[in-house]
C-alpha cells in the first residue's frame, strides 16, 4: 500500500500554461516530459495561495521562470492512456466540427429562404 504525505507550511504554488492538443498527445504518449511542455510556451502563469486562502497570480516570460518551479526533467504524466486518448479524440473532433461549421457558407440558402 502506498501513502503520500504532504505538508503545507507557507502556502501552495501552482504553475500553469496553455498547450495544444498536439502537446497533450505528446505528453500522454510520453514523447515529451512535463518540463518540456512548459518550456515550449512563451510564458507561464504562477499562482500562489497563502495559508488564509488568498491567491496571487502573475504571468512570467518563460525565460525568466524559475526552473525549480517545474517538475524535474524526465517526469511524465501518469494517466489512464486509453481514457486520455479518448478525451483527445473528442477534442479533435470538436475542433474539426467547428472548422467545418465555419467553412460552410449558408448565406445563399438563407437568402433564398428569406425571398420566399
mmCIF file with all atom_site columns, C-alpha atoms in Angstrom:
data_model
loop_
_atom_site.group_PDB
_atom_site.id
_atom_site.type_symbol
_atom_site.label_atom_id
_atom_site.label_alt_id
_atom_site.label_comp_id
_atom_site.label_asym_id
_atom_site.label_entity_id
_atom_site.label_seq_id
_atom_site.pdbx_PDB_ins_code
_atom_site.Cartn_x
_atom_site.Cartn_y
_atom_site.Cartn_z
_atom_site.occupancy
_atom_site.B_iso_or_equiv
_atom_site.pdbx_formal_charge
_atom_site.auth_seq_id
_atom_site.auth_comp_id
_atom_site.auth_asym_id
_atom_site.auth_atom_id
_atom_site.pdbx_PDB_model_num
ATOM 1   C CA . UNK A 1 1   ? 0.000   0.000  0.000   1.00 0.00 ? 1   UNK A CA 1
ATOM 2   C CA . UNK A 1 2   ? 1.267   3.469  -0.912  1.00 0.00 ? 2   UNK A CA 1
ATOM 3   C CA . UNK A 1 3   ? 0.930   6.504  1.292   1.00 0.00 ? 3   UNK A CA 1
ATOM 4   C CA . UNK A 1 4   ? 1.516   10.020 0.153   1.00 0.00 ? 4   UNK A CA 1
ATOM 5   C CA . UNK A 1 5   ? 2.149   12.642 2.789   1.00 0.00 ? 5   UNK A CA 1
ATOM 6   C CA . UNK A 1 6   ? 2.432   16.313 2.206   1.00 0.00 ? 6   UNK A CA 1
ATOM 7   C CA . UNK A 1 7   ? 2.601   19.326 4.391   1.00 0.00 ? 7   UNK A CA 1
ATOM 8   C CA . UNK A 1 8   ? 1.669   22.889 3.602   1.00 0.00 ? 8   UNK A CA 1
ATOM 9   C CA . UNK A 1 9   ? 3.882   25.234 5.569   1.00 0.00 ? 9   UNK A CA 1
ATOM 10  C CA . UNK A 1 10  ? 3.709   28.626 3.878   1.00 0.00 ? 10  UNK A CA 1
ATOM 11  C CA . UNK A 1 11  ? 1.094   28.147 1.181   1.00 0.00 ? 11  UNK A CA 1
ATOM 12  C CA . UNK A 1 12  ? 0.654   26.434 -2.157  1.00 0.00 ? 12  UNK A CA 1
ATOM 13  C CA . UNK A 1 13  ? 2.033   27.276 -5.572  1.00 0.00 ? 13  UNK A CA 1
ATOM 14  C CA . UNK A 1 14  ? 0.790   26.194 -8.983  1.00 0.00 ? 14  UNK A CA 1
ATOM 15  C CA . UNK A 1 15  ? 2.467   26.672 -12.331 1.00 0.00 ? 15  UNK A CA 1
ATOM 16  C CA . UNK A 1 16  ? 0.076   26.760 -15.285 1.00 0.00 ? 16  UNK A CA 1
ATOM 17  C CA . UNK A 1 17  ? 0.379   27.162 -19.036 1.00 0.00 ? 17  UNK A CA 1
ATOM 18  C CA . UNK A 1 18  ? -1.729  26.535 -22.085 1.00 0.00 ? 18  UNK A CA 1
ATOM 19  C CA . UNK A 1 19  ? -0.894  23.828 -24.569 1.00 0.00 ? 19  UNK A CA 1
ATOM 20  C CA . UNK A 1 20  ? -2.141  22.453 -27.839 1.00 0.00 ? 20  UNK A CA 1
ATOM 21  C CA . UNK A 1 21  ? -3.822  19.135 -28.458 1.00 0.00 ? 21  UNK A CA 1
ATOM 22  C CA . UNK A 1 22  ? -0.575  18.029 -30.113 1.00 0.00 ? 22  UNK A CA 1
ATOM 23  C CA . UNK A 1 23  ? 1.372   18.775 -26.940 1.00 0.00 ? 23  UNK A CA 1
ATOM 24  C CA . UNK A 1 24  ? -1.194  16.880 -24.870 1.00 0.00 ? 24  UNK A CA 1
ATOM 25  C CA . UNK A 1 25  ? -0.790  13.916 -27.215 1.00 0.00 ? 25  UNK A CA 1
ATOM 26  C CA . UNK A 1 26  ? 2.979   14.025 -26.834 1.00 0.00 ? 26  UNK A CA 1
ATOM 27  C CA . UNK A 1 27  ? 2.630   14.155 -23.035 1.00 0.00 ? 27  UNK A CA 1
ATOM 28  C CA . UNK A 1 28  ? 0.233   11.212 -22.935 1.00 0.00 ? 28  UNK A CA 1
ATOM 29  C CA . UNK A 1 29  ? 2.406   9.119  -25.255 1.00 0.00 ? 29  UNK A CA 1
ATOM 30  C CA . UNK A 1 30  ? 5.485   10.085 -23.192 1.00 0.00 ? 30  UNK A CA 1
ATOM 31  C CA . UNK A 1 31  ? 7.176   11.611 -26.222 1.00 0.00 ? 31  UNK A CA 1
ATOM 32  C CA . UNK A 1 32  ? 7.945   14.651 -24.059 1.00 0.00 ? 32  UNK A CA 1
ATOM 33  C CA . UNK A 1 33  ? 8.142   15.167 -20.313 1.00 0.00 ? 33  UNK A CA 1
ATOM 34  C CA . UNK A 1 34  ? 6.146   17.735 -18.325 1.00 0.00 ? 34  UNK A CA 1
ATOM 35  C CA . UNK A 1 35  ? 9.027   20.215 -18.040 1.00 0.00 ? 35  UNK A CA 1
ATOM 36  C CA . UNK A 1 36  ? 9.466   20.195 -21.826 1.00 0.00 ? 36  UNK A CA 1
ATOM 37  C CA . UNK A 1 37  ? 5.779   21.002 -22.309 1.00 0.00 ? 37  UNK A CA 1
ATOM 38  C CA . UNK A 1 38  ? 6.160   24.056 -20.062 1.00 0.00 ? 38  UNK A CA 1
ATOM 39  C CA . UNK A 1 39  ? 9.340   25.166 -21.807 1.00 0.00 ? 39  UNK A CA 1
ATOM 40  C CA . UNK A 1 40  ? 7.643   25.071 -25.227 1.00 0.00 ? 40  UNK A CA 1
ATOM 41  C CA . UNK A 1 41  ? 5.464   28.056 -24.330 1.00 0.00 ? 41  UNK A CA 1
ATOM 42  C CA . UNK A 1 42  ? 6.390   31.723 -24.322 1.00 0.00 ? 42  UNK A CA 1
ATOM 43  C CA . UNK A 1 43  ? 5.038   32.329 -20.827 1.00 0.00 ? 43  UNK A CA 1
ATOM 44  C CA . UNK A 1 44  ? 3.770   30.572 -17.732 1.00 0.00 ? 44  UNK A CA 1
ATOM 45  C CA . UNK A 1 45  ? 1.347   31.611 -15.023 1.00 0.00 ? 45  UNK A CA 1
ATOM 46  C CA . UNK A 1 46  ? 2.227   31.141 -11.383 1.00 0.00 ? 46  UNK A CA 1
ATOM 47  C CA . UNK A 1 47  ? -0.483  31.110 -8.759  1.00 0.00 ? 47  UNK A CA 1
ATOM 48  C CA . UNK A 1 48  ? 0.415   31.414 -5.077  1.00 0.00 ? 48  UNK A CA 1
ATOM 49  C CA . UNK A 1 49  ? -2.076  30.787 -2.297  1.00 0.00 ? 49  UNK A CA 1
ATOM 50  C CA . UNK A 1 50  ? -1.235  31.664 1.286   1.00 0.00 ? 50  UNK A CA 1
ATOM 51  C CA . UNK A 1 51  ? -2.490  29.823 4.360   1.00 0.00 ? 51  UNK A CA 1
ATOM 52  C CA . UNK A 1 52  ? -5.530  32.127 4.549   1.00 0.00 ? 52  UNK A CA 1
ATOM 53  C CA . UNK A 1 53  ? -6.591  31.169 1.016   1.00 0.00 ? 53  UNK A CA 1
ATOM 54  C CA . UNK A 1 54  ? -5.594  34.451 -0.640  1.00 0.00 ? 54  UNK A CA 1
ATOM 55  C CA . UNK A 1 55  ? -4.429  33.889 -4.205  1.00 0.00 ? 55  UNK A CA 1
ATOM 56  C CA . UNK A 1 56  ? -1.974  35.926 -6.212  1.00 0.00 ? 56  UNK A CA 1
ATOM 57  C CA . UNK A 1 57  ? -1.148  35.158 -9.821  1.00 0.00 ? 57  UNK A CA 1
ATOM 58  C CA . UNK A 1 58  ? 1.288   36.545 -12.349 1.00 0.00 ? 58  UNK A CA 1
ATOM 59  C CA . UNK A 1 59  ? 2.335   35.897 -15.916 1.00 0.00 ? 59  UNK A CA 1
ATOM 60  C CA . UNK A 1 60  ? 6.049   35.291 -16.351 1.00 0.00 ? 60  UNK A CA 1
ATOM 61  C CA . UNK A 1 61  ? 8.037   35.095 -19.553 1.00 0.00 ? 61  UNK A CA 1
ATOM 62  C CA . UNK A 1 62  ? 9.347   31.568 -19.804 1.00 0.00 ? 62  UNK A CA 1
ATOM 63  C CA . UNK A 1 63  ? 12.962  32.716 -19.999 1.00 0.00 ? 63  UNK A CA 1
ATOM 64  C CA . UNK A 1 64  ? 12.514  34.413 -16.611 1.00 0.00 ? 64  UNK A CA 1
ATOM 65  C CA . UNK A 1 65  ? 10.784  31.500 -14.891 1.00 0.00 ? 65  UNK A CA 1
ATOM 66  C CA . UNK A 1 66  ? 12.427  29.593 -12.065 1.00 0.00 ? 66  UNK A CA 1
ATOM 67  C CA . UNK A 1 67  ? 13.247  26.069 -13.271 1.00 0.00 ? 67  UNK A CA 1
ATOM 68  C CA . UNK A 1 68  ? 12.791  24.861 -9.687  1.00 0.00 ? 68  UNK A CA 1
ATOM 69  C CA . UNK A 1 69  ? 9.067   25.601 -10.063 1.00 0.00 ? 69  UNK A CA 1
ATOM 70  C CA . UNK A 1 70  ? 8.814   22.982 -12.815 1.00 0.00 ? 70  UNK A CA 1
ATOM 71  C CA . UNK A 1 71  ? 8.875   19.199 -12.439 1.00 0.00 ? 71  UNK A CA 1
ATOM 72  C CA . UNK A 1 72  ? 12.264  17.532 -12.817 1.00 0.00 ? 72  UNK A CA 1
ATOM 73  C CA . UNK A 1 73  ? 13.267  16.579 -16.346 1.00 0.00 ? 73  UNK A CA 1
ATOM 74  C CA . UNK A 1 74  ? 12.163  13.041 -17.074 1.00 0.00 ? 74  UNK A CA 1
ATOM 75  C CA . UNK A 1 75  ? 8.905   13.377 -15.106 1.00 0.00 ? 75  UNK A CA 1
ATOM 76  C CA . UNK A 1 76  ? 5.990   12.122 -17.189 1.00 0.00 ? 76  UNK A CA 1
ATOM 77  C CA . UNK A 1 77  ? 2.236   12.263 -16.793 1.00 0.00 ? 77  UNK A CA 1
ATOM 78  C CA . UNK A 1 78  ? 0.729   9.217  -15.154 1.00 0.00 ? 78  UNK A CA 1
ATOM 79  C CA . UNK A 1 79  ? -2.740  8.615  -16.522 1.00 0.00 ? 79  UNK A CA 1
ATOM 80  C CA . UNK A 1 80  ? -5.114  6.063  -17.981 1.00 0.00 ? 80  UNK A CA 1
ATOM 81  C CA . UNK A 1 81  ? -3.825  6.272  -21.545 1.00 0.00 ? 81  UNK A CA 1
ATOM 82  C CA . UNK A 1 82  ? -6.995  4.888  -23.106 1.00 0.00 ? 82  UNK A CA 1
ATOM 83  C CA . UNK A 1 83  ? -9.210  7.470  -21.368 1.00 0.00 ? 83  UNK A CA 1
ATOM 84  C CA . UNK A 1 84  ? -6.751  10.229 -22.206 1.00 0.00 ? 84  UNK A CA 1
ATOM 85  C CA . UNK A 1 85  ? -6.680  9.208  -25.877 1.00 0.00 ? 85  UNK A CA 1
ATOM 86  C CA . UNK A 1 86  ? -10.494 9.181  -25.954 1.00 0.00 ? 86  UNK A CA 1
ATOM 87  C CA . UNK A 1 87  ? -10.554 12.657 -24.409 1.00 0.00 ? 87  UNK A CA 1
ATOM 88  C CA . UNK A 1 88  ? -8.135  13.935 -27.054 1.00 0.00 ? 88  UNK A CA 1
ATOM 89  C CA . UNK A 1 89  ? -10.100 12.276 -29.855 1.00 0.00 ? 89  UNK A CA 1
ATOM 90  C CA . UNK A 1 90  ? -13.232 14.081 -28.653 1.00 0.00 ? 90  UNK A CA 1
ATOM 91  C CA . UNK A 1 91  ? -11.354 17.391 -28.513 1.00 0.00 ? 91  UNK A CA 1
ATOM 92  C CA . UNK A 1 92  ? -10.006 16.886 -32.026 1.00 0.00 ? 92  UNK A CA 1
ATOM 93  C CA . UNK A 1 93  ? -13.499 16.025 -33.241 1.00 0.00 ? 93  UNK A CA 1
ATOM 94  C CA . UNK A 1 94  ? -14.887 19.218 -31.648 1.00 0.00 ? 94  UNK A CA 1
ATOM 95  C CA . UNK A 1 95  ? -12.213 21.288 -33.396 1.00 0.00 ? 95  UNK A CA 1
ATOM 96  C CA . UNK A 1 96  ? -12.949 19.549 -36.705 1.00 0.00 ? 96  UNK A CA 1
ATOM 97  C CA . UNK A 1 97  ? -16.704 20.188 -36.350 1.00 0.00 ? 97  UNK A CA 1
ATOM 98  C CA . UNK A 1 98  ? -16.114 23.847 -35.523 1.00 0.00 ? 98  UNK A CA 1
ATOM 99  C CA . UNK A 1 99  ? -13.859 24.249 -38.568 1.00 0.00 ? 99  UNK A CA 1
ATOM 100 C CA . UNK A 1 100 ? -16.471 22.522 -40.714 1.00 0.00 ? 100 UNK A CA 1
ATOM 101 C CA . UNK A 1 101 ? -19.209 24.838 -39.403 1.00 0.00 ? 101 UNK A CA 1
ATOM 102 C CA . UNK A 1 102 ? -17.131 27.919 -40.087 1.00 0.00 ? 102 UNK A CA 1
ATOM 103 C CA . UNK A 1 103 ? -16.294 26.765 -43.622 1.00 0.00 ? 103 UNK A CA 1
ATOM 104 C CA . UNK A 1 104 ? -19.869 26.023 -44.631 1.00 0.00 ? 104 UNK A CA 1
ATOM 105 C CA . UNK A 1 105 ? -21.404 29.172 -46.024 1.00 0.00 ? 105 UNK A CA 1
ATOM 106 C CA . UNK A 1 106 ? -25.161 29.046 -45.547 1.00 0.00 ? 106 UNK A CA 1
ATOM 107 C CA . UNK A 1 107 ? -25.743 32.599 -46.799 1.00 0.00 ? 107 UNK A CA 1
ATOM 108 C CA . UNK A 1 108 ? -27.141 31.632 -50.252 1.00 0.00 ? 108 UNK A CA 1
ATOM 109 C CA . UNK A 1 109 ? -29.543 29.148 -48.676 1.00 0.00 ? 109 UNK A CA 1
ATOM 110 C CA . UNK A 1 110 ? -30.725 31.625 -46.056 1.00 0.00 ? 110 UNK A CA 1
ATOM 111 C CA . UNK A 1 111 ? -31.175 34.354 -48.671 1.00 0.00 ? 111 UNK A CA 1
ATOM 112 C CA . UNK A 1 112 ? -33.282 32.020 -50.809 1.00 0.00 ? 112 UNK A CA 1
ATOM 113 C CA . UNK A 1 113 ? -35.466 31.130 -47.829 1.00 0.00 ? 113 UNK A CA 1
ATOM 114 C CA . UNK A 1 114 ? -35.903 34.809 -46.945 1.00 0.00 ? 114 UNK A CA 1
ATOM 115 C CA . UNK A 1 115 ? -37.009 35.596 -50.522 1.00 0.00 ? 115 UNK A CA 1
ATOM 116 C CA . UNK A 1 116 ? -39.757 33.011 -50.359 1.00 0.00 ? 116 UNK A CA 1
#
